[in-house]
Tab-separated table of C-alpha atoms in Angstrom:
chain	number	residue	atom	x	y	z
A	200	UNK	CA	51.935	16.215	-2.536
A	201	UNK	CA	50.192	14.155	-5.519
A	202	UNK	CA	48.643	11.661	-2.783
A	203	UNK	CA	46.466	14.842	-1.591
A	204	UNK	CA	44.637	15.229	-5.200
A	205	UNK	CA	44.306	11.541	-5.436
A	206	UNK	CA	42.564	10.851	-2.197
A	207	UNK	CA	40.589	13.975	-2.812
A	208	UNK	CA	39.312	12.133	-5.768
A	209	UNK	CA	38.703	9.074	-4.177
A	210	UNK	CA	36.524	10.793	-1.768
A	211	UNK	CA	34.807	12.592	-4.400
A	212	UNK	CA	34.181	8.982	-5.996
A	213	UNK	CA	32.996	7.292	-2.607
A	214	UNK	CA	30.732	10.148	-2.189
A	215	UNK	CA	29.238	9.994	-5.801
A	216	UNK	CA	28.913	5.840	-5.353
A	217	UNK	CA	27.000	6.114	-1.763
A	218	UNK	CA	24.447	9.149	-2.986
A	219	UNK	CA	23.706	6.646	-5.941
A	220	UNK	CA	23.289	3.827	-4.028
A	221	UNK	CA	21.357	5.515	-1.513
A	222	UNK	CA	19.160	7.386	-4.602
A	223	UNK	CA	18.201	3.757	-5.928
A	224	UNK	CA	17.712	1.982	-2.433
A	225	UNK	CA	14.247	1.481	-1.378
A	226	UNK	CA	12.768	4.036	0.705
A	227	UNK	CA	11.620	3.412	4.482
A	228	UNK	CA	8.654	5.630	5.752
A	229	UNK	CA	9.084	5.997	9.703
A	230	UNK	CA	7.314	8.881	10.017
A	231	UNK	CA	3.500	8.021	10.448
A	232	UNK	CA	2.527	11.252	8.479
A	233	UNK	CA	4.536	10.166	5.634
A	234	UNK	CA	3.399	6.763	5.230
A	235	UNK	CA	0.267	7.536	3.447
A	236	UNK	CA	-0.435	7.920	0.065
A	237	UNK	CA	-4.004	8.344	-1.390
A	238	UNK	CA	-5.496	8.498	-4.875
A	239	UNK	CA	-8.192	7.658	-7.311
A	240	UNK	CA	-8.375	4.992	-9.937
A	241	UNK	CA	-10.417	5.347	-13.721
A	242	UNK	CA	-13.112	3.370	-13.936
A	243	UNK	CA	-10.829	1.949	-17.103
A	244	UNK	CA	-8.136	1.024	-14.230
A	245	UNK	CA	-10.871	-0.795	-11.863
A	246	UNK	CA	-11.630	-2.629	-14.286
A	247	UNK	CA	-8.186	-3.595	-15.373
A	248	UNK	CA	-7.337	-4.405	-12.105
A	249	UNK	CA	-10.735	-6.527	-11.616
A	250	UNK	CA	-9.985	-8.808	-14.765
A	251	UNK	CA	-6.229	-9.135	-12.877
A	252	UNK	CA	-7.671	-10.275	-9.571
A	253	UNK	CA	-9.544	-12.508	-11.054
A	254	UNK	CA	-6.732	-14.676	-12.302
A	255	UNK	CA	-6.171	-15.217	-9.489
A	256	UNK	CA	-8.485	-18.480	-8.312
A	257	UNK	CA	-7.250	-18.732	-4.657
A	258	UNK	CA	-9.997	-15.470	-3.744
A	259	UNK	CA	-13.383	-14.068	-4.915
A	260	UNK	CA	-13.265	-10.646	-6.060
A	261	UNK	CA	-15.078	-8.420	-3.217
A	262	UNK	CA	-16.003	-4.856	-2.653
A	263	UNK	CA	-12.921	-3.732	-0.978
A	264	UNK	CA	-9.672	-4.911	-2.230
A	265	UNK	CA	-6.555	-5.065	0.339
A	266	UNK	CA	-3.187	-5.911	-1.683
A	267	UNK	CA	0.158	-6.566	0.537
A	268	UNK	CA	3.102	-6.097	-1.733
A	269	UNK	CA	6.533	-7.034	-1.244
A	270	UNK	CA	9.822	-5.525	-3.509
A	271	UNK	CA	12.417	-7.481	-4.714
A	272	UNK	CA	15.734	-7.223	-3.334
A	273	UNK	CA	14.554	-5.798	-0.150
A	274	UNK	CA	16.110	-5.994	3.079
A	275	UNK	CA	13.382	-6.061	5.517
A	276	UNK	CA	13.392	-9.334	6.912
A	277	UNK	CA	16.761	-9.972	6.251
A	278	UNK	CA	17.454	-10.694	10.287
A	279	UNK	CA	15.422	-13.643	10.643
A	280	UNK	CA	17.210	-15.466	7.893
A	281	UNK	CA	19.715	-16.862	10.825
A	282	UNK	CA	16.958	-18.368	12.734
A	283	UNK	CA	15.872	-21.727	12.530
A	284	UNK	CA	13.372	-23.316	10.414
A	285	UNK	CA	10.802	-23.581	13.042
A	286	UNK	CA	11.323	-20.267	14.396
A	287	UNK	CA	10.831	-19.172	10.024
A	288	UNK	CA	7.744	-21.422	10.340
A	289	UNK	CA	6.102	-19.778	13.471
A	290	UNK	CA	6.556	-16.418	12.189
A	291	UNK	CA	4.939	-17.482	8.299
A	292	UNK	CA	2.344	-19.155	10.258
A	293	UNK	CA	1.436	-15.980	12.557
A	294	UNK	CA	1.649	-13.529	9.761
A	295	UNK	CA	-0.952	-15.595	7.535
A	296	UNK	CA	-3.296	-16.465	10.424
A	297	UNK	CA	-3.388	-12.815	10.797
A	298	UNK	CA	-4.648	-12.533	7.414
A	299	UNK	CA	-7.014	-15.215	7.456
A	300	UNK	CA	-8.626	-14.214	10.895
A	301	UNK	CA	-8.997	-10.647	9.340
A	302	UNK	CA	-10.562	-11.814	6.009
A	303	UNK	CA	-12.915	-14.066	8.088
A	304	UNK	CA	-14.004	-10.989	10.221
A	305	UNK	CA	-14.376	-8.451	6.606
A	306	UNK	CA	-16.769	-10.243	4.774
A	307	UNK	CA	-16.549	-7.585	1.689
A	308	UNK	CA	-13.012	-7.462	1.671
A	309	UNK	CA	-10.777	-9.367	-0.280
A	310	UNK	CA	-7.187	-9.504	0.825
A	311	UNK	CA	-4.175	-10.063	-1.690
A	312	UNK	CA	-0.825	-10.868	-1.293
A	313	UNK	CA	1.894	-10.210	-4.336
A	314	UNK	CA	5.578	-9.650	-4.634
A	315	UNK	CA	7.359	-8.021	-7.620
A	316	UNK	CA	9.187	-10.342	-10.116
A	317	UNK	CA	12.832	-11.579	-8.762
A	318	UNK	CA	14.747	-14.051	-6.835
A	319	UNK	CA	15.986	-12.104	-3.896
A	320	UNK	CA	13.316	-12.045	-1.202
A	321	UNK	CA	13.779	-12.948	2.567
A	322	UNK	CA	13.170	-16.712	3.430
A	323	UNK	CA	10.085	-15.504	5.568
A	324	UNK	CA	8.492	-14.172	2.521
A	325	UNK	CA	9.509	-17.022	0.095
A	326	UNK	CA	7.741	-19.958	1.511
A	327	UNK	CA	4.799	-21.335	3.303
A	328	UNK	CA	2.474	-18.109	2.341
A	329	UNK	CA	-0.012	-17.190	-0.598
A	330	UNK	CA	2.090	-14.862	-2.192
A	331	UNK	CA	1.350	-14.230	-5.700
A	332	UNK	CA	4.044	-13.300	-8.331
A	333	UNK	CA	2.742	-9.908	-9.975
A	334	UNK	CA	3.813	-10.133	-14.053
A	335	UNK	CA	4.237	-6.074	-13.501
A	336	UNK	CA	0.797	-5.116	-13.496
A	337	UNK	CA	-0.082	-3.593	-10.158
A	338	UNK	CA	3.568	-2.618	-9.557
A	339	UNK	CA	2.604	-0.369	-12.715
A	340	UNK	CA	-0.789	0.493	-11.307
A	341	UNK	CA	-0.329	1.018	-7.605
A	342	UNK	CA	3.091	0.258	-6.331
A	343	UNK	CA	5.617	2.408	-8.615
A	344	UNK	CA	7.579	3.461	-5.551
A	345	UNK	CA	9.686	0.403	-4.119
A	346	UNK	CA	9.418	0.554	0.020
A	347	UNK	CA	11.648	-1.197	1.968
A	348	UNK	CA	9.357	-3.499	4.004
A	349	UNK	CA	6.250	-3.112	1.600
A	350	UNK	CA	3.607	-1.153	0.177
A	351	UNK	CA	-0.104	-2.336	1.280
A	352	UNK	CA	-3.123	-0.764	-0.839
A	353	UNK	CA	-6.692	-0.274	0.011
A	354	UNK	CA	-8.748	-0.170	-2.745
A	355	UNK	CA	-12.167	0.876	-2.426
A	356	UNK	CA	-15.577	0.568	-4.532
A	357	UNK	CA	-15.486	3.740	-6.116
A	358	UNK	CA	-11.404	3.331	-6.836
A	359	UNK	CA	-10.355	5.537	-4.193
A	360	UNK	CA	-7.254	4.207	-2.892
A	361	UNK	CA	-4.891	4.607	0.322
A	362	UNK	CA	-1.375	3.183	-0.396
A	363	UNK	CA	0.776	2.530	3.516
A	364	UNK	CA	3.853	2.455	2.489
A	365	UNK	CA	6.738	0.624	4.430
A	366	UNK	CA	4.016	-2.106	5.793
A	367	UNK	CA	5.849	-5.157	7.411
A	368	UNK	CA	3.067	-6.110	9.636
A	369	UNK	CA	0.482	-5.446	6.680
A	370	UNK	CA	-1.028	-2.538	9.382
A	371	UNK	CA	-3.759	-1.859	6.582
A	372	UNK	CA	-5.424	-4.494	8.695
A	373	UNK	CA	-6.108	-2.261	11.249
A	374	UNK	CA	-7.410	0.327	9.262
A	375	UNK	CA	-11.282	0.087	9.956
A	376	UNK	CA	-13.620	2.467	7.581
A	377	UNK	CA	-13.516	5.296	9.490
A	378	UNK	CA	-9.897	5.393	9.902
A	379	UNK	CA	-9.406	4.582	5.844
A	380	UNK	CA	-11.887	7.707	5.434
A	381	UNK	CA	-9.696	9.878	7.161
A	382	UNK	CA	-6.144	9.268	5.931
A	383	UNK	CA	-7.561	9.344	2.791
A	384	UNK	CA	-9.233	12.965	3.136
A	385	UNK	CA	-5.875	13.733	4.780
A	386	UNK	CA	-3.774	12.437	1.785
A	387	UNK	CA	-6.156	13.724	-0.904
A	388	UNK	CA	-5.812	17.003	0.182
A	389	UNK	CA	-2.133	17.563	0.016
């Protein structure tokens, strides 16, 4: 009769541990209605995140500011890690000529790339790419919520912003200005 209490408290326990774990994991947006997040910066915070981006000497500061941004410790691309380094190579190479094509064909736009601080990040996102380390700033600024796969930001002129959250393929590429215009009316009004 006293092994009836005790696994009644281990289950109690194992419960407890997986709703924390679960709490603290990063959150993956499936749903397409849920994905979007929109907001408005101070002119204070433009400028503080103008000064930022323009540490960085790889890109001009433009108009429109895209920002990919990638969490530590997340589980994303975690699957590719067993293929080989070509295979690893291929898909860098695809993702960033993706970037490059699209910053070649958005003359105003200026596209980032940054990851949060940390060690743990898939091999596809640790080598090979521009990635910039971010000393806390826009995670502070932009990205507070960790996403599993990503956050990607559109910032525009007048520091309206659209955040798509859970963003492997960095969709906020295919987000022309109409279509940034209306999830952000959509999202503002919630």
């Amino acid at each position: 009769m006293k092994l009836i209490p005790k696994i009644k408290s281990q289950l109690f326990t194992f419960l407890l541990l997986s709703i924390f774990i679960y709490a603290c994991s990063p959150k993956l947006y499936v749903d397409e209605s849920k994905r979007y997040q929109a907001g408005a910066l101070t002119d204070a915070q433009i400028d503080s995140l103008h000064t930022f981006l323009k540490q960085n000497e790889r890109l001009a500061l433009k108009d429109t500011i895209i920002i990919k941004y990638d969490f530590n410790k997340d589980a994303c691309w975690n699957d590719l890690n067993y293929q080989n380094a070509e295979f690893l190579n291929n898909v860098r190479w695809a993702f960033q000529k993706n970037i490059l094509e699209k910053a070649a064909a958005r003359p105003k736009v200026a596209i980032y790339q940054y990851r949060e601080v940390g060690e743990s990040f898939s091999q596809v996102k640790t080598k090979g790419l521009e990635i910039e380390t971010d000393p806390g700033f826009l995670k502070k600024l932009l990205f507070q919520e960790a996403t599993t796969c990503g956050t990607s930001a559109i910032v525009l002129p007048n520091g309206k912003f659209l955040l798509v959250k859970s963003d492997p393929q960095f969709s906020a590429l295919l987000l022309n200005a109409k279509d940034i215009e209306t999830r952000l009316l959509e999202n503002l009004v919630k």
